[in-house]
Coordinates of C-alpha atoms in Angstrom, one line a residue:
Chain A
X1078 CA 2.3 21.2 22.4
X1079 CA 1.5 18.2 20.1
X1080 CA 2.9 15.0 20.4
X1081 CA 3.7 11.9 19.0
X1082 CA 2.5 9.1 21.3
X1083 CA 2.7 5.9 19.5
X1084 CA 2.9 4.4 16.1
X1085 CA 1.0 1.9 14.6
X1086 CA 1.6 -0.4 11.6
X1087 CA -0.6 -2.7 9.8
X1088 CA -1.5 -4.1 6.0
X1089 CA -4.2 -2.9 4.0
X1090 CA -5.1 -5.8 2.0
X1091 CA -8.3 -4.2 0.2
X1092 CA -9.9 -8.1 0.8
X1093 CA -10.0 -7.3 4.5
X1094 CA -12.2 -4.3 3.8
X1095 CA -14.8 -6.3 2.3
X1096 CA -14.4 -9.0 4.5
X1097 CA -15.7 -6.6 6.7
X1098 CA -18.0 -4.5 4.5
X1099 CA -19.5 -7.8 3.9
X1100 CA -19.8 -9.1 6.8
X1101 CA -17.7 -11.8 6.5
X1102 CA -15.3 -11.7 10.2
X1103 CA -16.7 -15.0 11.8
X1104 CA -15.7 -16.8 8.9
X1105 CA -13.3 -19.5 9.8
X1106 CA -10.8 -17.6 6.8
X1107 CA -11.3 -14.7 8.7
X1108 CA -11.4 -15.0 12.5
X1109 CA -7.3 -15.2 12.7
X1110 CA -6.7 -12.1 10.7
X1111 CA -9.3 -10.0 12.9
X1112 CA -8.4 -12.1 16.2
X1113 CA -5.2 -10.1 16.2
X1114 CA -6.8 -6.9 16.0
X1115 CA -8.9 -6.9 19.1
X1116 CA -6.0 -6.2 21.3
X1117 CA -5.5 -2.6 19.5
X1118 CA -9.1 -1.8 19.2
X1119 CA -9.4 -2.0 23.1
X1120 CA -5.9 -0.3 23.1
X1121 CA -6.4 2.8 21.6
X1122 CA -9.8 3.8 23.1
X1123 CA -8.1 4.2 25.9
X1124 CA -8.3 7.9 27.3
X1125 CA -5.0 7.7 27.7
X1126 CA -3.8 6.0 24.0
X1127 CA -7.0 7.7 22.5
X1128 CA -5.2 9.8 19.3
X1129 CA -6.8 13.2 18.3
X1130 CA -5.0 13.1 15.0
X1131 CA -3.6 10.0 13.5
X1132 CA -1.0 10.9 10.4
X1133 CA -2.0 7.8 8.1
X1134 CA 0.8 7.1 5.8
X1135 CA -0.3 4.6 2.7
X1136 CA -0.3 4.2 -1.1
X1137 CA -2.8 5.1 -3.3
X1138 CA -3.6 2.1 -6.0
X1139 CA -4.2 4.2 -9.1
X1140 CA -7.0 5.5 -7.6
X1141 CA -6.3 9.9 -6.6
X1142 CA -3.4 9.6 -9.1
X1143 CA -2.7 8.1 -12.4
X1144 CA 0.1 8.2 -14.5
X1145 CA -0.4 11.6 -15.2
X1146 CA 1.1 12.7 -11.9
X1147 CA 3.5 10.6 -9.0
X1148 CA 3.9 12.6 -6.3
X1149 CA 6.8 11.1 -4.1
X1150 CA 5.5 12.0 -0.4
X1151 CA 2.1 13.7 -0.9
X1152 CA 0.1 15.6 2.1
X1153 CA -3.9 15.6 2.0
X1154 CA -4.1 19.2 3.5
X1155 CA -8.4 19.4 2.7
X1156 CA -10.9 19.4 5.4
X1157 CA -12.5 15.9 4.0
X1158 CA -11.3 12.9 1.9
X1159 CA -13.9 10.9 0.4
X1160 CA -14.0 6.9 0.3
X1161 CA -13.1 6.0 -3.9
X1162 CA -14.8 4.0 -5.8
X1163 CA -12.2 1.4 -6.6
X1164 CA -14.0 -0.2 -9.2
X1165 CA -17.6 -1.9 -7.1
X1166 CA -18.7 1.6 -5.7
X1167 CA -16.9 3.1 -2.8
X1168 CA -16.7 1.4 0.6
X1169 CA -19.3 2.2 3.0
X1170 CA -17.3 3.7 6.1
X1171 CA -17.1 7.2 7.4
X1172 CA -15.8 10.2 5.3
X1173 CA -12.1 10.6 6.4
X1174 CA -12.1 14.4 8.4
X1175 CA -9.0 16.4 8.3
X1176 CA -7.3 18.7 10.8
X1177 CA -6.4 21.0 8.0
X1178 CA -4.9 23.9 9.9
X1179 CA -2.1 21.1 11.8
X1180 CA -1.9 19.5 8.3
X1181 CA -0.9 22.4 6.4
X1182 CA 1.5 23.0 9.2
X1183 CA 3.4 20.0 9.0
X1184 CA 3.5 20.2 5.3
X1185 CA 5.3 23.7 5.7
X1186 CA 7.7 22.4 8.3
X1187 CA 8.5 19.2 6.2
X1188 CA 9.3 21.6 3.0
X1189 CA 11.0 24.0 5.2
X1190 CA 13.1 21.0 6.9
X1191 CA 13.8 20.0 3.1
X1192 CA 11.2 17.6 2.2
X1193 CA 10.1 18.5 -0.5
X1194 CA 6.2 17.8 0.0
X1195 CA 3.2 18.0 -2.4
X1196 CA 0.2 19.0 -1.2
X1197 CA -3.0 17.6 -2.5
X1198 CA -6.4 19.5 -1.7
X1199 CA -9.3 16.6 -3.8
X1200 CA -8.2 13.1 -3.3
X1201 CA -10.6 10.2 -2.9
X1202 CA -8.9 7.8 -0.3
X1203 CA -8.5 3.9 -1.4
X1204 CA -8.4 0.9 0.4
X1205 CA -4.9 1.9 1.2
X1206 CA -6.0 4.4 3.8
X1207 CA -9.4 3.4 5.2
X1208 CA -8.6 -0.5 5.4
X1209 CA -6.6 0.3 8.2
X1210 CA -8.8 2.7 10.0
X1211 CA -11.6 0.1 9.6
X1212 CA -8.7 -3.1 11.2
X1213 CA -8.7 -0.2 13.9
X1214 CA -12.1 1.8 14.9
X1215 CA -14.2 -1.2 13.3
X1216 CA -17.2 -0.1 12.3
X1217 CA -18.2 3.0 13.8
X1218 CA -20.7 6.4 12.4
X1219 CA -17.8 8.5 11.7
X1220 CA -14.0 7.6 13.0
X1221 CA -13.2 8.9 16.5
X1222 CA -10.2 10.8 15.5
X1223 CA -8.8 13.3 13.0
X1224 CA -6.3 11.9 10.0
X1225 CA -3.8 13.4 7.6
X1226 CA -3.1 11.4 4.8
X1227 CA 0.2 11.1 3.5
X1228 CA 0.4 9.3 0.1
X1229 CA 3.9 7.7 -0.6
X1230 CA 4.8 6.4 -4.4
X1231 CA 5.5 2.9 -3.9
X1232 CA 4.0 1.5 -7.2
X1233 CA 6.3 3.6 -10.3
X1234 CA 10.2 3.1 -10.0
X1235 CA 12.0 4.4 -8.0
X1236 CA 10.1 4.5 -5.1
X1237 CA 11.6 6.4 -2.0
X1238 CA 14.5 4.9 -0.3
X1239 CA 13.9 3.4 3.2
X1240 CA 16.7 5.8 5.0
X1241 CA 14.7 8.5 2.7
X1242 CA 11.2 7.4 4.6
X1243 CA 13.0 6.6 7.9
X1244 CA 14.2 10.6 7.9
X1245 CA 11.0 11.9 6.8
X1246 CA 9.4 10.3 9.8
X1247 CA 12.1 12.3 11.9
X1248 CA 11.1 15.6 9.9
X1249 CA 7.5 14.7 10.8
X1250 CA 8.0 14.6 14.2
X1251 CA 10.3 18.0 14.4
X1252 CA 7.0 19.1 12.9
X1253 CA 4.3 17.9 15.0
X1254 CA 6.9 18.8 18.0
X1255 CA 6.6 22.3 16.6
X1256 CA 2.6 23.1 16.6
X1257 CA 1.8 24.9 19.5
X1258 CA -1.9 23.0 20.6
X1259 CA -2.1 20.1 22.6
X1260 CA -2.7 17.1 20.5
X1261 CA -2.1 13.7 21.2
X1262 CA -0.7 12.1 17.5
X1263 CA -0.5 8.7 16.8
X1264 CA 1.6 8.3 12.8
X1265 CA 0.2 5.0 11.2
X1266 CA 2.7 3.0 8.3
X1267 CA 0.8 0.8 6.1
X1268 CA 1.0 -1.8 3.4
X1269 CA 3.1 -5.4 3.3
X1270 CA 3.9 -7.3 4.8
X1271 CA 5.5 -10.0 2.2
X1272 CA 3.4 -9.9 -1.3
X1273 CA 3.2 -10.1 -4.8
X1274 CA 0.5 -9.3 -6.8
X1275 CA 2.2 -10.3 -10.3
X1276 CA 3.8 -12.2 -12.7
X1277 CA 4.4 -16.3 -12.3
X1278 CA 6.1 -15.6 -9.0
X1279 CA 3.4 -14.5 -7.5
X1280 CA 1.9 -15.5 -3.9
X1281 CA 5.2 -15.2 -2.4
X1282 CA 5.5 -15.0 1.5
X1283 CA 8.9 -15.0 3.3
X1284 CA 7.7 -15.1 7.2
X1285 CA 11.0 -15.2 8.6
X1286 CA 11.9 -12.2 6.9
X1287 CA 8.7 -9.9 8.0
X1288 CA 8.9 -11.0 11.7
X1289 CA 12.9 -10.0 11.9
X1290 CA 11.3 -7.0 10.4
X1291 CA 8.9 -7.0 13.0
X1292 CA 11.6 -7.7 15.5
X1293 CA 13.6 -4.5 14.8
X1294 CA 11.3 -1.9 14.7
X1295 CA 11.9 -2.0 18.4
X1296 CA 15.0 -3.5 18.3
X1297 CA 17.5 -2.8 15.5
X1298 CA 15.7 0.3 13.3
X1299 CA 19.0 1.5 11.8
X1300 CA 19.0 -1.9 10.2
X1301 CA 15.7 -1.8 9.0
X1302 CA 16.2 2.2 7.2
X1303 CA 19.4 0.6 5.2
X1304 CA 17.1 -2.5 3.6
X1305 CA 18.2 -1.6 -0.1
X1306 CA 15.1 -1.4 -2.9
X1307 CA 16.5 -4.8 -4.6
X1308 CA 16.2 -7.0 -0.7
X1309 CA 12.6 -6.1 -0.5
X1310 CA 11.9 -7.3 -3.9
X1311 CA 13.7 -9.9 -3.9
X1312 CA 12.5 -11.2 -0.6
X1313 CA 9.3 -10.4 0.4
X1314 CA 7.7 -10.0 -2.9
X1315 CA 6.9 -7.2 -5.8
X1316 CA 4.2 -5.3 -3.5
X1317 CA 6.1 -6.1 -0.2
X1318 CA 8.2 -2.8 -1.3
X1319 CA 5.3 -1.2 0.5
X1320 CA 7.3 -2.1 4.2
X1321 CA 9.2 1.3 3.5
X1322 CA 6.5 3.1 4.8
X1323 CA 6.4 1.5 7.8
X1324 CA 10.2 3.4 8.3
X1325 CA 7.6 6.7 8.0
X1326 CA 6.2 5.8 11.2
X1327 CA 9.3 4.2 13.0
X1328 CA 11.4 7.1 12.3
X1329 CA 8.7 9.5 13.8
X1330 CA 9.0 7.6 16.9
X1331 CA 12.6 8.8 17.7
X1332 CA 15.5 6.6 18.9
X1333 CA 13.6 4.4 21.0
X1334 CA 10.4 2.6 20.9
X1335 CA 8.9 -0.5 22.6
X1336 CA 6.6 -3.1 21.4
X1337 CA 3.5 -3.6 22.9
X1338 CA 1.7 -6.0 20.4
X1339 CA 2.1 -7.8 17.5
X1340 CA 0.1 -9.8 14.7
X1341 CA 1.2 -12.2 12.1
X1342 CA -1.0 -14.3 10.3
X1343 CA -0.9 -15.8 6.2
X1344 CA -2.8 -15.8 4.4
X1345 CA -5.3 -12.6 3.7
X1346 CA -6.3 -12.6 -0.2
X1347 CA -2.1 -12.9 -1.5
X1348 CA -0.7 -11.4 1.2
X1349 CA 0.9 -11.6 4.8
X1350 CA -0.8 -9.7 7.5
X1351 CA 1.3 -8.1 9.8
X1352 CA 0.4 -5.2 12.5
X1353 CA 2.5 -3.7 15.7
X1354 CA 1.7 -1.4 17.9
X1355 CA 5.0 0.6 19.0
X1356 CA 5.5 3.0 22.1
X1357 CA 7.8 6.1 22.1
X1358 CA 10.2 5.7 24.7
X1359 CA 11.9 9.0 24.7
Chain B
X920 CA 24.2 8.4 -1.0
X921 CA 24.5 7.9 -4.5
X922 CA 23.3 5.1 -6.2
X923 CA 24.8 3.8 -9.6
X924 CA 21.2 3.7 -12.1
X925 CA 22.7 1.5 -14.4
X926 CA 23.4 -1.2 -11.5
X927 CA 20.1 -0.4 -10.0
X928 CA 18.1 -1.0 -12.5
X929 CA 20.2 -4.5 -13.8
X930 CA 19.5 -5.7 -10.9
X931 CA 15.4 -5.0 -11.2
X932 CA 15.6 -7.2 -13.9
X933 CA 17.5 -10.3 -12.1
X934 CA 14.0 -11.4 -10.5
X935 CA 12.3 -14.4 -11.8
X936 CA 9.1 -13.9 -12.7
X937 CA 8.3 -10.5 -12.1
X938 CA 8.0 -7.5 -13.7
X939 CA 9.2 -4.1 -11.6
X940 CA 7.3 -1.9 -12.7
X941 CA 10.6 0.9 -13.9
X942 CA 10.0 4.1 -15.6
X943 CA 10.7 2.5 -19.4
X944 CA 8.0 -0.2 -18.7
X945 CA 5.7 2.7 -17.2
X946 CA 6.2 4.7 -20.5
X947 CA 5.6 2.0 -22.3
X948 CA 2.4 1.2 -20.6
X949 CA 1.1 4.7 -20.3
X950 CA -2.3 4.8 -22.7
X951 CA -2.7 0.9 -21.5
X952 CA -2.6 2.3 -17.8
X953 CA -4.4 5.2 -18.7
X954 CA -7.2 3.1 -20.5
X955 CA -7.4 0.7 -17.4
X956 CA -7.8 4.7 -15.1
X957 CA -11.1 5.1 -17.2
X958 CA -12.5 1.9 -15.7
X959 CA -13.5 3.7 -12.6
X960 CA -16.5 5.2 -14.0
X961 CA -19.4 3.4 -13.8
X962 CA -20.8 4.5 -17.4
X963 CA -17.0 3.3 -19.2
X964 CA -17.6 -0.2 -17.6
X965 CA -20.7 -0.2 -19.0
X966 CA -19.6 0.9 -22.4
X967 CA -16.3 -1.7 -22.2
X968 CA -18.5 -4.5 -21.8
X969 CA -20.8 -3.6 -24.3
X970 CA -18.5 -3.3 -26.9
X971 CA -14.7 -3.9 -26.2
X972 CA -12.9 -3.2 -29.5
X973 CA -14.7 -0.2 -30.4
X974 CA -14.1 1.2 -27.1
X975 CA -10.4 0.3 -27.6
X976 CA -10.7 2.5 -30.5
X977 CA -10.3 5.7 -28.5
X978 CA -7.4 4.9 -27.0
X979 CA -3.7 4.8 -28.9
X980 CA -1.9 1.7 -27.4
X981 CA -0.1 -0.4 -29.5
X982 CA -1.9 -3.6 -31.4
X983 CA -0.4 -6.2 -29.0
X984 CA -1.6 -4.1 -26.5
X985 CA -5.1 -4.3 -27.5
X986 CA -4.8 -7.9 -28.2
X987 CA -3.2 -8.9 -24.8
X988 CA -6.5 -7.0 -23.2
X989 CA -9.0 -8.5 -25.2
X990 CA -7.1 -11.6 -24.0
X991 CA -6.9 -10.8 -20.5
X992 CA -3.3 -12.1 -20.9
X993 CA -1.9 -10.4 -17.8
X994 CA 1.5 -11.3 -17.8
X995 CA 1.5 -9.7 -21.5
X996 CA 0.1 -7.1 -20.2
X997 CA 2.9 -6.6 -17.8
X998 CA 5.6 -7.1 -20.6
X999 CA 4.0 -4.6 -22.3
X1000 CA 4.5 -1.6 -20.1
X1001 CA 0.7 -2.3 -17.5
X1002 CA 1.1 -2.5 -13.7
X1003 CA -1.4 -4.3 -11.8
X1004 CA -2.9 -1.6 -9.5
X1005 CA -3.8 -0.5 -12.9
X1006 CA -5.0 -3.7 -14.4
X1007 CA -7.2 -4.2 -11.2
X1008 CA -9.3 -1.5 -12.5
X1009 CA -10.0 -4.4 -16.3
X1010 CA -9.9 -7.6 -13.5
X1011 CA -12.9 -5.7 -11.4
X1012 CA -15.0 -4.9 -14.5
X1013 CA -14.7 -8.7 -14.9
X1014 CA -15.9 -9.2 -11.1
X1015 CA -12.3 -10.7 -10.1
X1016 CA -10.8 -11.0 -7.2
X1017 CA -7.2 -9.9 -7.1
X1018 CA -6.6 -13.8 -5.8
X1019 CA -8.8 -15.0 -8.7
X1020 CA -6.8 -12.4 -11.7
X1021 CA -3.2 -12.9 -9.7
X1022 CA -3.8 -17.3 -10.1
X1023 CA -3.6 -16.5 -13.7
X1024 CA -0.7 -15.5 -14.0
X1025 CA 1.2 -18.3 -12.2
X1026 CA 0.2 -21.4 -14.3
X1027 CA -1.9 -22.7 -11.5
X1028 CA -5.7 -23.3 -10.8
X1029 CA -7.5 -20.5 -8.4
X1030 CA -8.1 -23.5 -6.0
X1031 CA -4.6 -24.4 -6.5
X1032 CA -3.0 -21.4 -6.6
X1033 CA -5.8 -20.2 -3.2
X1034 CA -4.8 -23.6 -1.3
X1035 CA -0.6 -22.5 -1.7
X1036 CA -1.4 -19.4 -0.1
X1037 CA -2.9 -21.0 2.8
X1038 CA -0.9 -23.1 3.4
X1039 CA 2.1 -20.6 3.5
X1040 CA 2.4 -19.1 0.0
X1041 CA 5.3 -19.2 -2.4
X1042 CA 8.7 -19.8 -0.8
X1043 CA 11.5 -17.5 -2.2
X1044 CA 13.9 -20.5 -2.1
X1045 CA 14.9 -20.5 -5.6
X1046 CA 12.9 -17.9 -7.2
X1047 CA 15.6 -14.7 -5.7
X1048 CA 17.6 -14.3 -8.4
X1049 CA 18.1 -15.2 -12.1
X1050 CA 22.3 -15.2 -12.1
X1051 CA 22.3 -16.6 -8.6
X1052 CA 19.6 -19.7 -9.2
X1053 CA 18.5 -18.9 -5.2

């Protein structure tokens, strides 16, 4: 049967990608936010931690959709996802492959367990999605592992509640517990940590609040799914609303997870960079 | 859960200096978010530089809409209905950063405004909440 093995969170600041696409790394701006990074990338090639299929949950910037359609929780059930052009050309990295058949799977057990999924078929990925495979894998020829995308609306009002996100994780991992061939799945939450991108209040960081976020992923998650819309906002920034899919990935964990590594380091662009690296421990 | 809208959405407003991006401003801004969409195309860039008002011709936003754009007032822009994933897509046609566009908005210098952020960034003493003054 498939499993879920880990879970993995990090930002996607899009500056990271082309500090990389650039190569820009050794830059004394640069070396902390990749410094923290080098632990996973010996992590997960690991035979052991190795994923087959990762189930990357981000946002898409008005890139796949527009205003003409906000899909909630969106599934990317194709065989390929292309890099976007965000607006300089797309980002050379590796065309994102699909394991279509366990995709389409999980999206039918998510609807039938009452989440009510769309499924998307074209969608070019954004920095959203292949910023963190790049903090990951690097730089590779194609990316050593299969991904689902899951797209979550976390840029048009209302976006999901975290409890909403936290339980969606659960029904993911009812799902992946449910497909019959022996995968080992790693789920991935993006975006955050503290940010925002507009208005006269912009720049704002609130590193005590991201690290007790960091904190209770492992030790106090039933905290962390009740975190109202208007906390977020309030104190970690406009764009820091994006933490609630990091409650994706925790609640596909189970009860119980353990930390194995974290990362904090301000600045990157506007933002905070955070990243764990959590354990099921069921 | 339920959630009462009304209090919800009060409380969206309470933030200093910041737009949330809610459903009235996103109907508001929908042709100005729209427009921003067709800035992804490498032949529309080309065409917006060229000639920005006539190009604003084809689309039907409001006339302060227009002007805010031609103005690259951004936090206009965000009072009148834009969100900045879209705006990126007008910022980038210029060759901004999002540090270098987002600086604009806050009264400071880039090299100010770049210099806050590392050293720490904003602190969210004081800028919480309107009725509180936290």
């Amino acid at each position: 049967m498939a499993r879920i093995t880990a879970g993995v969170a990090t930002s996607h600041v899009p500056a990271i990608g082309a500090a990389m696409d650039l190569g820009k790394t050794q830059e004394e701006y640069w070396k902390p936010v990749f410094k923290g990074y080098e632990w996973t990338r010996n992590w997960i090639l690991e035979p052991e931690n190795r994923p087959d299929v990762v189930i990357l949950v981000f946002n898409d910037h008005a890139t796949a959709f527009d205003m003409n359609l906000i899909p909630t929780f969106a599934i990317g059930c194709a065989d390929e996802f292309k890099p976007a052009d965000e607006g300089w050309g797309p980002r050379k990295v590796p065309i994102v492959k699909n394991d279509a058949d366990f995709a389409w799977h999980i999206a039918q057990s998510c609807i039938l367990d009452e989440f009510d999924m769309t499924i998307v078929n074209k969608m070019d990925v954004d920095h959203g999605l292949t910023v963190p495979l790049s903090l990951m894998f690097n730089q590779p020829q194609a990316w050593p592992c299969k991904v689902i995308p899951l797209a979550v609306n976390v840029v048009t009002y209302p976006p999901p509640t975290g409890n909403r996100c936290y339980n969606l994780g659960k029904a993911i991992r009812r799902a992946v517990e449910s497909y019959p061939e022996d995968l080992n799945v790693q789920v991935w939450g993006t975006g955050g940590m503290s940010h925002q991108l507009q208005g006269p209040r912009a720049g704002l960081i609130n590193a005590e609040w991201d690290q007790r976020f960091l904190d209770d992923l492992s030790a106090d998650a039933e905290r962390l799914k009740n975190i109202p819309h208007i906390e977020y906002l309030r104190e970690t920034g406009s764009e820091g609303i994006e933490m609630v899919m990091w409650l994706v990935m925790r609640g596909a964990l189970g009860d119980n997870a353990a930390e194995l590594h974290r990362h904090y380091h301000v600045p990157a662009s506007n933002s905070a960079v955070g990243h764990i690296v959590l354990k099921c421990n069921s | 859960m339920t959630t009462n809208i009304q209090a919800y959405l009060l409380e969206l407003e309470d933030i200093p200096g910041t737009r949330v991006y809610t459903t009235k401003r996103a109907r508001a801004g929908y042709w100005l978010n729209q427009f921003a969409m067709s800035l992804m195309k490498e032949e529309n860039r080309k065409r917006w530089l060229a000639d920005e008002k006539t190009y604003l011709e084809d689309w039907p936003m409001t006339d302060a809409q227009k002007q805010a754009l031609l103005a690259r007032d951004y936090n206009r822009l965000l009072d009148l209905g834009g969100n900045i994933y879209y705006l990126a897509k007008v910022f980038s046609t210029d060759g901004l950063s999002f540090l270098q566009a987002v600086s604009t908005m806050t009264g400071m210098s880039v090299e100010d405004y770049q210099n806050m952020m590392i050293a720490g960034g904003r602190s969210p003493d004081g800028v919480r909440s309107k009725k509180e003054g936290n």
